[in-house]
Amino acid sequence: MKKRRGDDTPEFRPGTWLSGTGPDHDIAICTRVRLARNLQGFPFAPCIEEAQAKQVRDLVLAGLGKKGLPETLQVADLAGMDELERSVLVERHLISRDLAASKRAVALAFDSEESVALMINEEDHLRLQVFAPGLQPEAAWRRAERLDDALIQRLPIAWSEEFGFLTSCPTNTGTGLRLSVMVHLPGLVWSEEIDKATNTAQKIHLAVRGLYGEGSRALGDFYQVSNQVTLGRDEQQIQQDVMLAVSRLVHWERDVRSALLRGSARTKTLDRVHRALGTIERAQILSSEEALGCLSALRLGIETELLDGFDIAAINRALLLSQPGHLQRHTRQLLKPEERDQRRAQLLREVLGCAP
């Protein structure tokens, strides 16, 4: 089969969360460490006034500007950013939907590889995020810890000897650590075992959410698995809890994929993968949800060697470019929903090299 080519435009290079590398990257897409921190002397976000929010933003940015920080970060002031550019940052997992919608004095600091991102004035005054490709909780934690230690030296972080780090939401109090892993689980979805898998995770106090975290649905068979409890658990215990659960999910998904490649199940799986390819090759209208579903099937087809002529990097670029913000930025115009669906169908063929 002729080799398909992806879109190599640097502007649309996926960030660390979608680089397609790292341990177990066929299933574990990305590991994220998020630390919630607040500053002494200021109300928490739900009660903070605009003038105080500006003080918090300025104080944090001043701390980031001091010499000796272990990361080189650039700052984006979201106040001067339009809705489209904010949505692009959400799609790249650099900011949350809540921060994108905020009218307060908010800002983002991030590195050139998009592996570190600090949200200022989200649910907490400061939310530090570190991303590592594949399943790498320890590596992500070590990097986050170094940056956190440096910030503690530069900022008056709210801390209690009894409770630990103080946060807006009680579920984050203690370590303030949320460790999450984004996993791709089409095998469990197709075999109708996903509910059993998510229920098992929830029984051991892990949260299972969609592609964009809390409040989002599992589009494209992507799920985020994270700890729910921070108080009374130290960082090492949280890492062990999440690592154990995700490792089991990875093995479970692999077992199911193997079953889907045997006997009559193989024919059905092959048919489903090629139907997704046919949809991308011929469809004139594709919603975001349908596009992610098709790309999920292609990704599974590549990983199980049912499909050749594509590579994961091209699928990842297509996944990102199919999102509404990236799609509109790529076309350099604001599009109505029906116009986006038409342009998305065309764009996926261009990115993947699928001629109709």
Coordinates of C-alpha atoms in Angstrom, one line a residue:
M1 CA 0.0 0.0 0.0
K2 CA 1.2 3.5 -0.8
K3 CA 2.6 5.3 2.2
R4 CA 0.3 8.0 3.6
R5 CA 1.8 11.3 4.7
G6 CA 0.8 13.5 7.6
D7 CA 0.8 17.2 7.9
D8 CA 4.3 18.3 9.1
T9 CA 3.4 22.0 9.6
P10 CA 5.4 23.0 12.7
E11 CA 2.5 25.2 13.9
F12 CA 0.4 22.1 14.5
R13 CA 3.1 19.9 16.2
P14 CA 1.4 18.0 19.0
G15 CA 2.6 18.8 22.5
T16 CA 4.1 16.3 24.9
W17 CA 0.7 14.8 25.8
L18 CA 0.3 13.6 22.3
S19 CA 3.9 12.9 21.2
G20 CA 3.3 9.1 20.7
T21 CA 6.4 8.1 22.7
G22 CA 7.3 6.7 26.1
P23 CA 6.6 3.4 27.9
D24 CA 3.4 1.6 26.9
H25 CA 2.6 4.5 24.6
D26 CA 0.3 2.2 22.5
I27 CA -2.2 2.4 25.3
A28 CA -1.0 4.9 27.9
I29 CA -0.9 8.1 25.9
C30 CA 0.4 10.5 28.5
T31 CA 1.1 10.9 32.3
R32 CA 0.2 14.2 34.0
V33 CA 1.2 15.4 37.5
R34 CA -0.9 18.4 38.7
L35 CA -0.2 20.2 41.9
A36 CA -2.7 22.6 43.4
R37 CA -1.3 25.5 45.4
N38 CA -2.6 28.8 46.9
L39 CA -1.0 31.9 48.3
Q40 CA -1.2 33.0 51.9
G41 CA -3.1 36.2 52.6
F42 CA -5.6 35.9 49.7
P43 CA -9.1 34.4 49.6
F44 CA -9.4 31.2 47.6
A45 CA -10.7 31.5 44.0
P46 CA -14.4 31.2 44.7
C47 CA -14.3 34.2 46.9
I48 CA -11.5 36.3 45.4
E49 CA -12.2 39.8 44.1
E50 CA -10.8 41.1 40.8
A51 CA -8.2 43.4 42.4
Q52 CA -7.0 40.5 44.6
A53 CA -6.9 38.2 41.6
K54 CA -4.6 40.7 39.8
Q55 CA -2.4 40.8 42.8
V56 CA -2.1 37.0 42.9
R57 CA -1.3 36.9 39.2
D58 CA 1.3 39.6 39.5
L59 CA 2.9 38.0 42.5
V60 CA 3.1 34.6 40.8
L61 CA 4.5 36.1 37.6
A62 CA 7.1 38.0 39.7
G63 CA 8.1 34.7 41.4
L64 CA 8.5 33.0 38.0
G65 CA 10.7 35.8 36.8
K66 CA 13.3 35.3 39.5
K67 CA 16.6 33.6 38.5
G68 CA 17.3 30.0 39.2
L69 CA 13.9 28.5 38.2
P70 CA 14.5 24.9 36.9
E71 CA 12.3 25.5 33.9
T72 CA 12.3 28.1 31.2
L73 CA 8.8 29.4 30.8
Q74 CA 7.0 31.8 28.6
V75 CA 3.9 33.7 29.8
A76 CA 0.6 34.1 28.0
D77 CA -1.9 36.7 29.4
L78 CA -5.3 35.2 28.7
A79 CA -7.0 38.6 29.2
G80 CA -5.9 39.7 25.8
M81 CA -6.6 36.4 24.1
D82 CA -9.7 35.7 22.0
E83 CA -12.0 32.7 22.5
L84 CA -10.5 30.8 19.7
E85 CA -7.0 30.9 21.0
R86 CA -8.2 30.0 24.4
S87 CA -9.9 26.9 23.0
V88 CA -6.7 25.9 21.2
L89 CA -4.9 25.9 24.6
V90 CA -7.7 23.8 26.1
E91 CA -7.3 21.3 23.2
R92 CA -3.6 21.2 23.8
H93 CA -4.3 20.4 27.5
L94 CA -2.4 23.5 28.6
I95 CA -5.4 25.1 30.3
S96 CA -8.7 23.8 31.6
R97 CA -12.1 24.8 30.3
D98 CA -12.8 26.7 33.5
L99 CA -9.7 28.8 33.0
A100 CA -10.6 29.4 29.4
A101 CA -14.0 30.7 30.4
S102 CA -12.8 32.8 33.3
K103 CA -13.3 36.6 33.3
R104 CA -10.7 37.1 36.1
A105 CA -7.1 38.1 35.8
V106 CA -5.8 34.8 34.6
A107 CA -2.5 33.8 33.0
L108 CA -0.6 30.7 31.7
A109 CA 3.1 30.0 31.9
F110 CA 4.5 27.1 29.8
D111 CA 7.6 25.7 28.3
S112 CA 8.5 25.4 24.6
E113 CA 7.8 21.6 24.5
E114 CA 4.4 22.0 26.3
S115 CA 5.5 19.6 28.9
V116 CA 5.1 22.1 31.8
A117 CA 2.1 24.4 32.2
L118 CA 1.2 26.7 35.2
M119 CA -2.3 28.0 35.3
I120 CA -2.8 31.1 37.4
N121 CA -6.2 31.9 39.1
E122 CA -8.0 28.8 38.1
E123 CA -9.8 26.9 40.9
D124 CA -6.7 27.5 42.9
H125 CA -4.3 30.4 42.7
L126 CA -1.7 28.2 41.1
R127 CA -2.0 24.9 39.3
L128 CA 1.3 23.3 38.2
Q129 CA 1.1 20.7 35.5
V130 CA 3.9 18.4 34.2
F131 CA 3.3 16.0 31.3
A132 CA 5.4 13.0 30.3
P133 CA 4.7 10.8 27.3
G134 CA 3.5 7.3 27.9
L135 CA 3.3 5.8 31.4
Q136 CA 6.0 7.7 33.4
P137 CA 4.5 8.8 36.8
E138 CA 7.9 8.8 38.6
A139 CA 9.6 11.0 35.9
A140 CA 6.7 13.4 35.8
W141 CA 6.6 13.6 39.6
R142 CA 10.4 14.3 39.9
R143 CA 10.2 17.2 37.4
A144 CA 7.1 18.6 39.1
E145 CA 8.7 18.3 42.5
R146 CA 11.7 20.3 41.5
L147 CA 9.6 23.1 40.1
D148 CA 7.3 23.0 43.1
D149 CA 10.3 23.3 45.5
A150 CA 11.5 26.3 43.6
L151 CA 8.1 28.0 43.7
I152 CA 7.8 27.4 47.5
Q153 CA 11.1 29.3 47.9
R154 CA 9.7 32.2 45.9
L155 CA 6.1 32.4 46.9
P156 CA 4.1 32.5 50.2
I157 CA 2.4 29.1 49.7
A158 CA -0.6 28.4 52.0
W159 CA 0.3 25.4 54.2
S160 CA -1.0 23.8 57.4
E161 CA 1.0 21.6 59.7
E162 CA -2.2 19.6 60.3
F163 CA -3.7 19.4 56.8
G164 CA -0.8 20.0 54.4
F165 CA -1.3 22.3 51.3
L166 CA -4.5 24.2 51.6
T167 CA -6.8 24.1 48.5
S168 CA -10.1 25.5 47.3
C169 CA -11.6 22.0 47.1
P170 CA -11.2 19.8 50.1
T171 CA -10.5 16.7 47.9
N172 CA -7.2 18.3 46.9
T173 CA -6.1 19.2 50.4
G174 CA -3.0 17.5 51.7
T175 CA -0.5 16.9 48.9
G176 CA -2.5 18.8 46.4
L177 CA -1.5 16.1 43.9
R178 CA -3.5 14.7 41.1
L179 CA -1.7 12.1 39.1
S180 CA -3.6 11.1 35.9
V181 CA -2.8 8.9 33.0
M182 CA -4.6 9.3 29.6
V183 CA -5.3 5.8 28.2
H184 CA -6.7 4.6 24.9
L185 CA -9.1 1.7 25.5
P186 CA -10.9 0.8 22.2
G187 CA -10.5 -2.9 23.0
L188 CA -12.4 -2.6 26.3
V189 CA -15.0 -0.4 24.6
W190 CA -15.6 -2.7 21.6
S191 CA -15.8 -5.8 23.8
E192 CA -18.3 -4.0 26.1
E193 CA -16.0 -4.5 29.1
I194 CA -15.3 -0.8 29.7
D195 CA -18.0 -0.3 32.4
K196 CA -16.5 -3.2 34.3
A197 CA -13.0 -1.7 34.0
T198 CA -14.1 1.8 35.1
N199 CA -16.2 0.4 38.0
T200 CA -13.1 -1.6 39.2
A201 CA -11.0 1.6 39.1
Q202 CA -13.7 3.6 41.0
K203 CA -13.8 0.9 43.7
I204 CA -10.2 1.7 44.6
H205 CA -10.9 5.4 44.7
L206 CA -9.7 6.4 41.3
A207 CA -11.6 8.8 39.0
V208 CA -12.2 7.9 35.4
R209 CA -13.0 10.8 33.2
G210 CA -13.1 11.8 29.5
L211 CA -10.6 13.3 27.1
Y212 CA -10.7 16.8 28.7
G213 CA -10.9 15.7 32.3
E214 CA -13.6 16.5 34.8
G215 CA -17.1 16.9 33.3
S216 CA -16.0 15.6 29.9
R217 CA -17.1 12.5 28.0
A218 CA -14.9 9.7 26.8
L219 CA -14.5 10.7 23.1
G220 CA -12.5 8.5 20.8
D221 CA -12.2 5.8 23.5
F222 CA -9.8 8.0 25.4
Y223 CA -10.1 8.1 29.2
Q224 CA -8.2 9.8 32.1
V225 CA -7.6 7.8 35.2
S226 CA -6.5 9.7 38.3
N227 CA -6.5 9.6 42.1
Q228 CA -9.5 11.0 44.0
V229 CA -8.0 11.2 47.4
T230 CA -5.0 13.4 48.4
L231 CA -5.5 14.0 52.2
G232 CA -3.8 11.3 54.3
R233 CA -1.9 9.9 51.3
D234 CA 1.7 10.9 50.5
E235 CA 3.0 11.4 47.0
Q236 CA 4.6 7.9 46.8
Q237 CA 1.4 6.2 47.9
I238 CA -0.6 8.1 45.2
Q239 CA 1.9 7.1 42.6
Q240 CA 1.7 3.5 43.6
D241 CA -2.1 3.5 43.6
V242 CA -2.4 5.0 40.1
M243 CA 0.5 3.0 38.6
L244 CA -1.0 -0.3 39.9
A245 CA -4.4 0.5 38.5
V246 CA -3.2 1.8 35.1
S247 CA -0.8 -1.1 34.7
R248 CA -3.7 -3.5 35.2
L249 CA -5.8 -1.6 32.7
V250 CA -3.0 -1.7 30.1
H251 CA -2.7 -5.5 30.5
W252 CA -6.4 -5.9 30.4
E253 CA -6.6 -3.8 27.2
R254 CA -3.8 -5.9 25.6
D255 CA -5.6 -9.1 26.5
V256 CA -8.8 -7.9 25.0
R257 CA -7.1 -6.7 21.8
S258 CA -5.5 -10.2 21.4
A259 CA -9.0 -11.7 21.7
L260 CA -10.3 -9.3 19.1
L261 CA -7.7 -10.6 16.7
R262 CA -8.6 -14.3 17.0
G263 CA -11.3 -16.3 15.1
S264 CA -14.5 -14.7 14.0
A265 CA -13.7 -11.6 16.2
R266 CA -10.8 -10.8 13.9
T267 CA -13.1 -10.4 10.9
K268 CA -15.4 -8.1 12.9
T269 CA -12.4 -6.0 14.2
L270 CA -10.9 -5.8 10.7
D271 CA -14.3 -4.7 9.3
R272 CA -14.7 -2.0 11.9
V273 CA -11.2 -0.6 11.3
H274 CA -11.7 -0.5 7.5
R275 CA -15.2 1.0 7.9
A276 CA -13.6 3.8 9.8
L277 CA -11.0 4.3 7.1
G278 CA -13.8 4.3 4.5
T279 CA -15.7 6.9 6.4
I280 CA -12.7 9.2 6.5
E281 CA -12.0 8.6 2.8
R282 CA -15.5 9.3 1.6
A283 CA -17.5 11.3 4.2
Q284 CA -18.4 14.9 3.3
I285 CA -19.5 15.8 6.9
L286 CA -17.7 14.7 10.1
S287 CA -18.6 15.8 13.6
S288 CA -15.8 16.0 16.2
E289 CA -17.2 12.9 17.9
E290 CA -17.4 10.9 14.8
A291 CA -13.9 12.0 13.7
L292 CA -12.4 10.9 17.0
G293 CA -14.2 7.6 16.8
C294 CA -12.8 6.9 13.3
L295 CA -9.3 8.0 14.4
S296 CA -9.5 5.7 17.4
A297 CA -10.3 2.8 15.2
L298 CA -7.4 3.6 12.8
R299 CA -5.1 3.9 15.8
L300 CA -6.1 0.5 17.0
G301 CA -5.7 -0.9 13.4
I302 CA -2.1 0.5 13.3
E303 CA -1.1 -0.8 16.7
T304 CA -2.5 -4.3 16.0
E305 CA -1.0 -4.4 12.4
L306 CA -4.4 -4.7 10.8
L307 CA -3.7 -1.5 8.9
D308 CA -0.6 -0.4 7.1
G309 CA 0.4 2.8 5.2
F310 CA -0.3 5.0 8.2
D311 CA 1.7 6.0 11.3
I312 CA 0.7 7.1 14.8
A313 CA 2.2 10.5 14.4
A314 CA -0.1 11.3 11.5
I315 CA -3.1 10.0 13.5
N316 CA -2.1 12.2 16.4
R317 CA -1.9 15.3 14.2
A318 CA -5.2 14.5 12.7
L319 CA -6.7 14.0 16.2
L320 CA -5.5 17.5 17.2
L321 CA -6.4 19.2 14.0
S322 CA -9.9 17.8 14.0
Q323 CA -10.7 19.7 17.2
P324 CA -12.8 22.9 16.7
G325 CA -10.2 25.4 17.8
H326 CA -7.3 23.9 15.8
L327 CA -9.6 23.4 12.8
Q328 CA -10.6 27.0 12.7
R329 CA -7.1 28.3 13.3
H330 CA -5.9 26.1 10.5
T331 CA -8.5 27.5 8.1
R332 CA -7.9 31.0 9.4
Q333 CA -11.6 31.8 9.8
L334 CA -14.4 31.4 12.3
L335 CA -16.8 28.6 11.1
K336 CA -20.3 27.7 12.0
P337 CA -20.7 24.2 13.4
E338 CA -22.0 22.8 10.1
E339 CA -19.1 24.5 8.2
R340 CA -16.6 22.9 10.7
D341 CA -18.0 19.5 10.1
Q342 CA -17.6 19.9 6.3
R343 CA -14.1 21.3 6.6
R344 CA -13.1 18.6 9.1
A345 CA -13.9 15.8 6.7
Q346 CA -11.8 17.5 4.0
L347 CA -8.9 18.2 6.4
L348 CA -8.6 14.7 7.7
R349 CA -8.2 13.4 4.2
E350 CA -5.5 16.0 3.6
V351 CA -3.6 15.2 6.9
L352 CA -3.8 11.4 6.4
G353 CA -3.3 11.4 2.7
C354 CA -6.6 9.6 2.0
A355 CA -7.7 10.5 -1.5
P356 CA -11.5 9.9 -2.0

